[in-house]
mmCIF file of C-alpha atoms in Angstrom:
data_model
loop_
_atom_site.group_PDB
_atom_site.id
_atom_site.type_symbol
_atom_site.label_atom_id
_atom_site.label_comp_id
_atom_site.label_asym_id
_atom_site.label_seq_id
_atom_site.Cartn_x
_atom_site.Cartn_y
_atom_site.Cartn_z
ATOM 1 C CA UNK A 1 0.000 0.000 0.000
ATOM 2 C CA UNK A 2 1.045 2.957 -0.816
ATOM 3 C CA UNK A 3 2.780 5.469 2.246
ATOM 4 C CA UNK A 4 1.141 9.283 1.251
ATOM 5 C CA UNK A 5 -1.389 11.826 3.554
ATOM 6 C CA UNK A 6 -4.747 13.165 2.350
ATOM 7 C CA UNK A 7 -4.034 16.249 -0.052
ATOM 8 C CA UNK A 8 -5.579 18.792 2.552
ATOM 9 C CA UNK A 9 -4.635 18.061 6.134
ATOM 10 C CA UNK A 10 -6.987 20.040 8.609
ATOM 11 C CA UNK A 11 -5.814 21.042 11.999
ATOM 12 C CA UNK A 12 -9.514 20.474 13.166
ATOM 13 C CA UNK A 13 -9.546 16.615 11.559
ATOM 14 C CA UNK A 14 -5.931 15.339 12.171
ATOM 15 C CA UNK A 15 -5.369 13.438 15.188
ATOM 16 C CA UNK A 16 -3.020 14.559 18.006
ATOM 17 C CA UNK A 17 -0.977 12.649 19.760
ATOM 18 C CA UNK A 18 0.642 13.324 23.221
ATOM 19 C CA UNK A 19 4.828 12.480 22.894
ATOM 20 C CA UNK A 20 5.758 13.729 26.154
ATOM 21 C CA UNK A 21 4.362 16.102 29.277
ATOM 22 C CA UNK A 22 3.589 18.809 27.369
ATOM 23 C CA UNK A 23 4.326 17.955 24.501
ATOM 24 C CA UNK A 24 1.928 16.454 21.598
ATOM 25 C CA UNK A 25 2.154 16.369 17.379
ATOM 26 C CA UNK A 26 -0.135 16.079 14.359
ATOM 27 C CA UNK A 27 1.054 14.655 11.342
ATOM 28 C CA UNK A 28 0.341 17.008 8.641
ATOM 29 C CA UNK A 29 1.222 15.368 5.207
ATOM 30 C CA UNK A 30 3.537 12.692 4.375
ATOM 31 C CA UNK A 31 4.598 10.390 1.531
ATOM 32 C CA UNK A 32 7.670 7.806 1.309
ATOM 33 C CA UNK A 33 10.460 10.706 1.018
ATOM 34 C CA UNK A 34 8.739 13.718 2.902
ATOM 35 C CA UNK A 35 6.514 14.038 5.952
ATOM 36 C CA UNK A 36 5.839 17.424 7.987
ATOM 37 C CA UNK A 37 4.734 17.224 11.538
ATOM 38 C CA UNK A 38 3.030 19.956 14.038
ATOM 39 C CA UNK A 39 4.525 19.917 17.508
ATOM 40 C CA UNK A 40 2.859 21.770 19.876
ATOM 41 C CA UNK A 41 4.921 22.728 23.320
ATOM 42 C CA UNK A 42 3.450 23.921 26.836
ATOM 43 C CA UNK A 43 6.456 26.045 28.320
ATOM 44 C CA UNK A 44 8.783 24.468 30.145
ATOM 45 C CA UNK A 45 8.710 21.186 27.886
ATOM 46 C CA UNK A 46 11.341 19.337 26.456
ATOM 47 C CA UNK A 47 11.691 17.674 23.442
ATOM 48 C CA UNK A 48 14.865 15.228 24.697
ATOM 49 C CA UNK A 49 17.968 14.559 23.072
ATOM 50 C CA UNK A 50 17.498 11.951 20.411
ATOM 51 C CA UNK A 51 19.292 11.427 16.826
ATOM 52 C CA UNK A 52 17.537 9.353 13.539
ATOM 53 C CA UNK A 53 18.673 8.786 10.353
ATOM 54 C CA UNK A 54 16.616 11.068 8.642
ATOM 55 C CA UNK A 55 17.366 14.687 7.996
ATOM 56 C CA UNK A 56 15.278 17.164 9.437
ATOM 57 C CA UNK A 57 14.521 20.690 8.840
ATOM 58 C CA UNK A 58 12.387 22.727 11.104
ATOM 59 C CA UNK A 59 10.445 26.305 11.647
ATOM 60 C CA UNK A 60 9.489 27.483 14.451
ATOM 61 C CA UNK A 61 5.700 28.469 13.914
ATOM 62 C CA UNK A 62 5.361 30.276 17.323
ATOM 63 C CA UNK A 63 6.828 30.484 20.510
ATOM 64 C CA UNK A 64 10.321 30.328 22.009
ATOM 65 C CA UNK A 65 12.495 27.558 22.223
ATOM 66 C CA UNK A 66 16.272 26.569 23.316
ATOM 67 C CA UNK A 67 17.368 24.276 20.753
ATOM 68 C CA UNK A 68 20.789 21.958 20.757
ATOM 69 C CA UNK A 69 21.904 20.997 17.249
ATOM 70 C CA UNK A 70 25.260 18.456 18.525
ATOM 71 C CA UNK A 71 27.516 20.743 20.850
ATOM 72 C CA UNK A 72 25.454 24.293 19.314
ATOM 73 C CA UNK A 73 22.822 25.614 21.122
ATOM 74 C CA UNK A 74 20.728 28.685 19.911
ATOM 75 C CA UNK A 75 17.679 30.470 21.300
ATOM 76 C CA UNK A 76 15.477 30.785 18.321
ATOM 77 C CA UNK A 77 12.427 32.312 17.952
ATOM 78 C CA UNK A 78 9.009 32.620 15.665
ATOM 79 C CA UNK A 79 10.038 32.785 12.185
ATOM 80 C CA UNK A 80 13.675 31.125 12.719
ATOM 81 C CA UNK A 81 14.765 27.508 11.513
ATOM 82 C CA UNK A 82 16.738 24.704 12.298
ATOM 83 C CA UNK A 83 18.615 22.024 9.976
ATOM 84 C CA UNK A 84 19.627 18.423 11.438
ATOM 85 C CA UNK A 85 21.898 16.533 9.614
ATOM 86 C CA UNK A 86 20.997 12.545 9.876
ATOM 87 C CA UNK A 87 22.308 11.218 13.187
ATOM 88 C CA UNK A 88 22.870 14.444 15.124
ATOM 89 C CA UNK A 89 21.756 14.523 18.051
ATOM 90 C CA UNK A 90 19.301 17.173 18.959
ATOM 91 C CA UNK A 91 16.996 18.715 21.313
ATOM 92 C CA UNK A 92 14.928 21.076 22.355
ATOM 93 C CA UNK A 93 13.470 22.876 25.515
ATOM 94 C CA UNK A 94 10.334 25.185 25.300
ATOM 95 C CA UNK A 95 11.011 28.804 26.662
ATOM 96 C CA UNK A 96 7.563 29.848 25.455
ATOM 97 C CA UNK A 97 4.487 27.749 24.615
ATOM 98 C CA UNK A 98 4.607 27.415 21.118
ATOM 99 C CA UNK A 99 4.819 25.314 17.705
ATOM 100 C CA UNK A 100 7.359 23.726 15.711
ATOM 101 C CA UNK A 101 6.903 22.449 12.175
ATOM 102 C CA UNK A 102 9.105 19.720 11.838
ATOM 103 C CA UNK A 103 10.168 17.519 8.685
ATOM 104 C CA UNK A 104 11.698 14.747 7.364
ATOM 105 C CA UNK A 105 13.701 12.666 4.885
ATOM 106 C CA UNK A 106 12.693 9.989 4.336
ATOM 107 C CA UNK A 107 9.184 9.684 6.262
ATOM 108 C CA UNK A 108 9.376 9.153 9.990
ATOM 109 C CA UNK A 109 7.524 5.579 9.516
ATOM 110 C CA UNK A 110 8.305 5.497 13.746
ATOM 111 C CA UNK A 111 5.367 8.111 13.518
ATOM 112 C CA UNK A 112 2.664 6.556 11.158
ATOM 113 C CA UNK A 113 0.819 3.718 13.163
ATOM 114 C CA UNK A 114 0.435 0.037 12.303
ATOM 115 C CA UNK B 1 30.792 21.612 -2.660
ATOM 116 C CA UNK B 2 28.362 20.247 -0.069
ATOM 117 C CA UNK B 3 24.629 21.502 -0.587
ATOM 118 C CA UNK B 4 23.745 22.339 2.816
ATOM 119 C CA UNK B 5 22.374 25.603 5.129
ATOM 120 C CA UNK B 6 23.885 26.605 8.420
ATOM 121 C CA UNK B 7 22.688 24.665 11.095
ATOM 122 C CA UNK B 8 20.410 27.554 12.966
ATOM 123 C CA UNK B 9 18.701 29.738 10.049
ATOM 124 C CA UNK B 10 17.698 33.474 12.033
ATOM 125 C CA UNK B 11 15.184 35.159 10.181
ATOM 126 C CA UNK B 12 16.785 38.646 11.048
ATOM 127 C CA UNK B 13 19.931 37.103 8.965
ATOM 128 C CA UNK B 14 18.656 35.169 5.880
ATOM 129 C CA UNK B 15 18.269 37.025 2.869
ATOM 130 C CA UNK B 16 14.774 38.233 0.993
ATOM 131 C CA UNK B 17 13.932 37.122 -2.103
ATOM 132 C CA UNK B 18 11.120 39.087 -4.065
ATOM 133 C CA UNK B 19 9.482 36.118 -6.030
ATOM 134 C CA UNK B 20 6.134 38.056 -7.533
ATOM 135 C CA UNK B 21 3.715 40.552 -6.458
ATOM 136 C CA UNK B 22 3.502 40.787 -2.936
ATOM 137 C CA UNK B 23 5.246 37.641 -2.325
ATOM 138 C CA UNK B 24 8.821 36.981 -0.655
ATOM 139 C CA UNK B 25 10.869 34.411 0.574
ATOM 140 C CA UNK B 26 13.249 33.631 2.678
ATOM 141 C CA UNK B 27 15.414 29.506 2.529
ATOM 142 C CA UNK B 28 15.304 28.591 6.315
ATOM 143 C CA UNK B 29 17.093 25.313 5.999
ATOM 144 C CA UNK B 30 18.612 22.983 3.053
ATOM 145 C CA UNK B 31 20.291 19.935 2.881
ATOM 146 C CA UNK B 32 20.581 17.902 -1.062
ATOM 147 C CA UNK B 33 17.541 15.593 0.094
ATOM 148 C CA UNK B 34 15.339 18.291 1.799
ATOM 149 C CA UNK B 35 14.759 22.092 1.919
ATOM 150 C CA UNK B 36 12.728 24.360 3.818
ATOM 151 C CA UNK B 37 11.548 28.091 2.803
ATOM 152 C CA UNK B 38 9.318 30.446 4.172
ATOM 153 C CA UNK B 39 6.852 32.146 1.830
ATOM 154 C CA UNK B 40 5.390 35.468 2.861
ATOM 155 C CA UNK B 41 2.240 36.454 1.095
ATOM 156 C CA UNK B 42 0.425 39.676 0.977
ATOM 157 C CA UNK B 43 -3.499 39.713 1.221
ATOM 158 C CA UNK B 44 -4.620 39.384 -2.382
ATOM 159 C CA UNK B 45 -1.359 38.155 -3.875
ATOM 160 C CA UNK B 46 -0.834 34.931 -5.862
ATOM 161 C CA UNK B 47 1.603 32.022 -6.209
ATOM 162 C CA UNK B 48 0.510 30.816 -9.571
ATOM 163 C CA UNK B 49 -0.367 27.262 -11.168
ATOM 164 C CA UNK B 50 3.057 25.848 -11.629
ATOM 165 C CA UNK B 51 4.559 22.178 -11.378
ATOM 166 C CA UNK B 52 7.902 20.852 -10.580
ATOM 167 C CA UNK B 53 9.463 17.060 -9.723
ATOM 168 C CA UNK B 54 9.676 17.508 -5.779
ATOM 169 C CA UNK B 55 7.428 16.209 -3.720
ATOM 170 C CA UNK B 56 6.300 19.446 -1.728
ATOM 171 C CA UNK B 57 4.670 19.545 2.143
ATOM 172 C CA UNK B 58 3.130 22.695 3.109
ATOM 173 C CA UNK B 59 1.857 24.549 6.393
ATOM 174 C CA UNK B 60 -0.273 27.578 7.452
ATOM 175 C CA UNK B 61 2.044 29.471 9.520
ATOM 176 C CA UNK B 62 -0.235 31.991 9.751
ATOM 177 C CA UNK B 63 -3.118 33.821 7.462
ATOM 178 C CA UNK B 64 -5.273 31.896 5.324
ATOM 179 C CA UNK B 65 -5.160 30.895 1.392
ATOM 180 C CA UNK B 66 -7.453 28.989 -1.174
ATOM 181 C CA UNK B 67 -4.562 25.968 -2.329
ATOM 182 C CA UNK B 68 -5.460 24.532 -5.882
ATOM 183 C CA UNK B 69 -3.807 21.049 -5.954
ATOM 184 C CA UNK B 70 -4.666 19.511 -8.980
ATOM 185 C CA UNK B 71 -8.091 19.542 -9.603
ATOM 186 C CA UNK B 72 -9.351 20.059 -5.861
ATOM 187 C CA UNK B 73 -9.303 23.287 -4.067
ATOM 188 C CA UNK B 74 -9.803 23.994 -0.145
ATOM 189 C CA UNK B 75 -9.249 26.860 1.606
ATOM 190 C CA UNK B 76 -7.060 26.780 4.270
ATOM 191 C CA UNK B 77 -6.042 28.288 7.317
ATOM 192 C CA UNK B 78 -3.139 28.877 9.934
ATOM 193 C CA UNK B 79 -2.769 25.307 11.608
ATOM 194 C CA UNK B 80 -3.502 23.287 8.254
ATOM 195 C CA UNK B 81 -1.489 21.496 5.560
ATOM 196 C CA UNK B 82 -1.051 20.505 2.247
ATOM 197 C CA UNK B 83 1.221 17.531 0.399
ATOM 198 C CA UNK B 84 1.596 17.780 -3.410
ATOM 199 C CA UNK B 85 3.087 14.758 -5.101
ATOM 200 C CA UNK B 86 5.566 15.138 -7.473
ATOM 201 C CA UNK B 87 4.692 16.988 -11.053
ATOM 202 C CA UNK B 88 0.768 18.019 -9.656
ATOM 203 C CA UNK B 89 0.095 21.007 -10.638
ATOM 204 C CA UNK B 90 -0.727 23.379 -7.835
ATOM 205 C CA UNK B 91 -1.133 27.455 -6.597
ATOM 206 C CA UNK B 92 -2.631 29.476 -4.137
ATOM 207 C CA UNK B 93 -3.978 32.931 -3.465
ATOM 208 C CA UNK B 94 -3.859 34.547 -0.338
ATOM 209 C CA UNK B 95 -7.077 35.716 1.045
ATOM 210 C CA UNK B 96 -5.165 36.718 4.572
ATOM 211 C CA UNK B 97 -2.000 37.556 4.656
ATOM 212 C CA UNK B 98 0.263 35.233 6.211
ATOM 213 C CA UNK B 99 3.173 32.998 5.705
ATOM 214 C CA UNK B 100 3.336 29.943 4.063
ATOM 215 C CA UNK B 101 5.974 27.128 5.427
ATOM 216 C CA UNK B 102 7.127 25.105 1.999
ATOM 217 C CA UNK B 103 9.021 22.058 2.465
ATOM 218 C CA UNK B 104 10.720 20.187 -0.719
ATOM 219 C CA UNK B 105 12.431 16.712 -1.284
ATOM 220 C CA UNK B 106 15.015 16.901 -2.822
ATOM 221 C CA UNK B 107 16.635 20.099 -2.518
ATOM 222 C CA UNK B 108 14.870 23.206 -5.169
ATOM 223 C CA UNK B 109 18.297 24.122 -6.605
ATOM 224 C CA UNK B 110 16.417 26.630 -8.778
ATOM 225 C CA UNK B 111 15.354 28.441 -5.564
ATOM 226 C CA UNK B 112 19.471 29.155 -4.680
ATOM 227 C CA UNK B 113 21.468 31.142 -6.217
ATOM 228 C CA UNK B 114 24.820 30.424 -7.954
#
């Protein structure tokens, strides 16, 4: 069967699902080499170290965050990006509630359920 | 040369690009196999029909826009998504201004410059 989203992907119709305290995602399009995820922080979350084989670019939607790319770390801000090489580790922690549009090469099948 | 952005991408230090009327954008984050851009849209402005070999994922940062993909048009607002398959012919016009997140596998090399 074939890995791909719906066209349109509607905040109100996607499902959301909690990753951490404070911390939950909708998946908002995919197909085998792309998918873009919604992660939505509370302050004072963190998203914890972790690394993966897939390169990831991300925007931060809204909100402030405290993000460690390897030894870097860099406040960034609404508007400002991040780029992960595959199997860097990385992390983030949420200075102010907000969202991060994350994505991926290839799709994060870890994400997509059974 | 390696393809690839800085690692943190500040929107007070990536560069402008002017791509039509009332529309600008700015490359947050690139690697060969993925590449993310923010598109900036004024209220009325357009990002006409076109079609290229990525496969593109798409989010409402902010505003809201009626997205043609294909055949099949929704309107859209900050929060949803989009996913275009490769060589589907898609546009939008902005009915609020806002910003559009664009995400590409692989890499647009038309969108950098020599």
């Amino acid at each position: 069967m074939a890995t791909k989203s719906k066209t349109f992907i509607l905040e109100g119709q996607a499902a959301w699902e909690q990753t951490g305290e404070g911390v939950r995602r909708q998946i908002m399009g995919y197909s085998e080499q792309l998918m873009l995820v919604k992660v939505e922080f509370q302050q004072g979350s963190v998203g914890a170290m972790h690394e993966h084989p897939h390169a990831q670019a991300s925007y931060v939607a809204s909100g402030k965050f405290e993000v460690q790319i390897g030894e870097a770390k860099q406040t960034l801000a609404c508007g400002d990006g991040f780029f992960v090489e595959p199997n860097v580790p990385h992390g983030v922690r949420c200075l102010e509630a907000g969202v991060l549009v994350d994505t991926f090469t290839p799709v994060r099948r870890d994400f997509l359920k059974a």
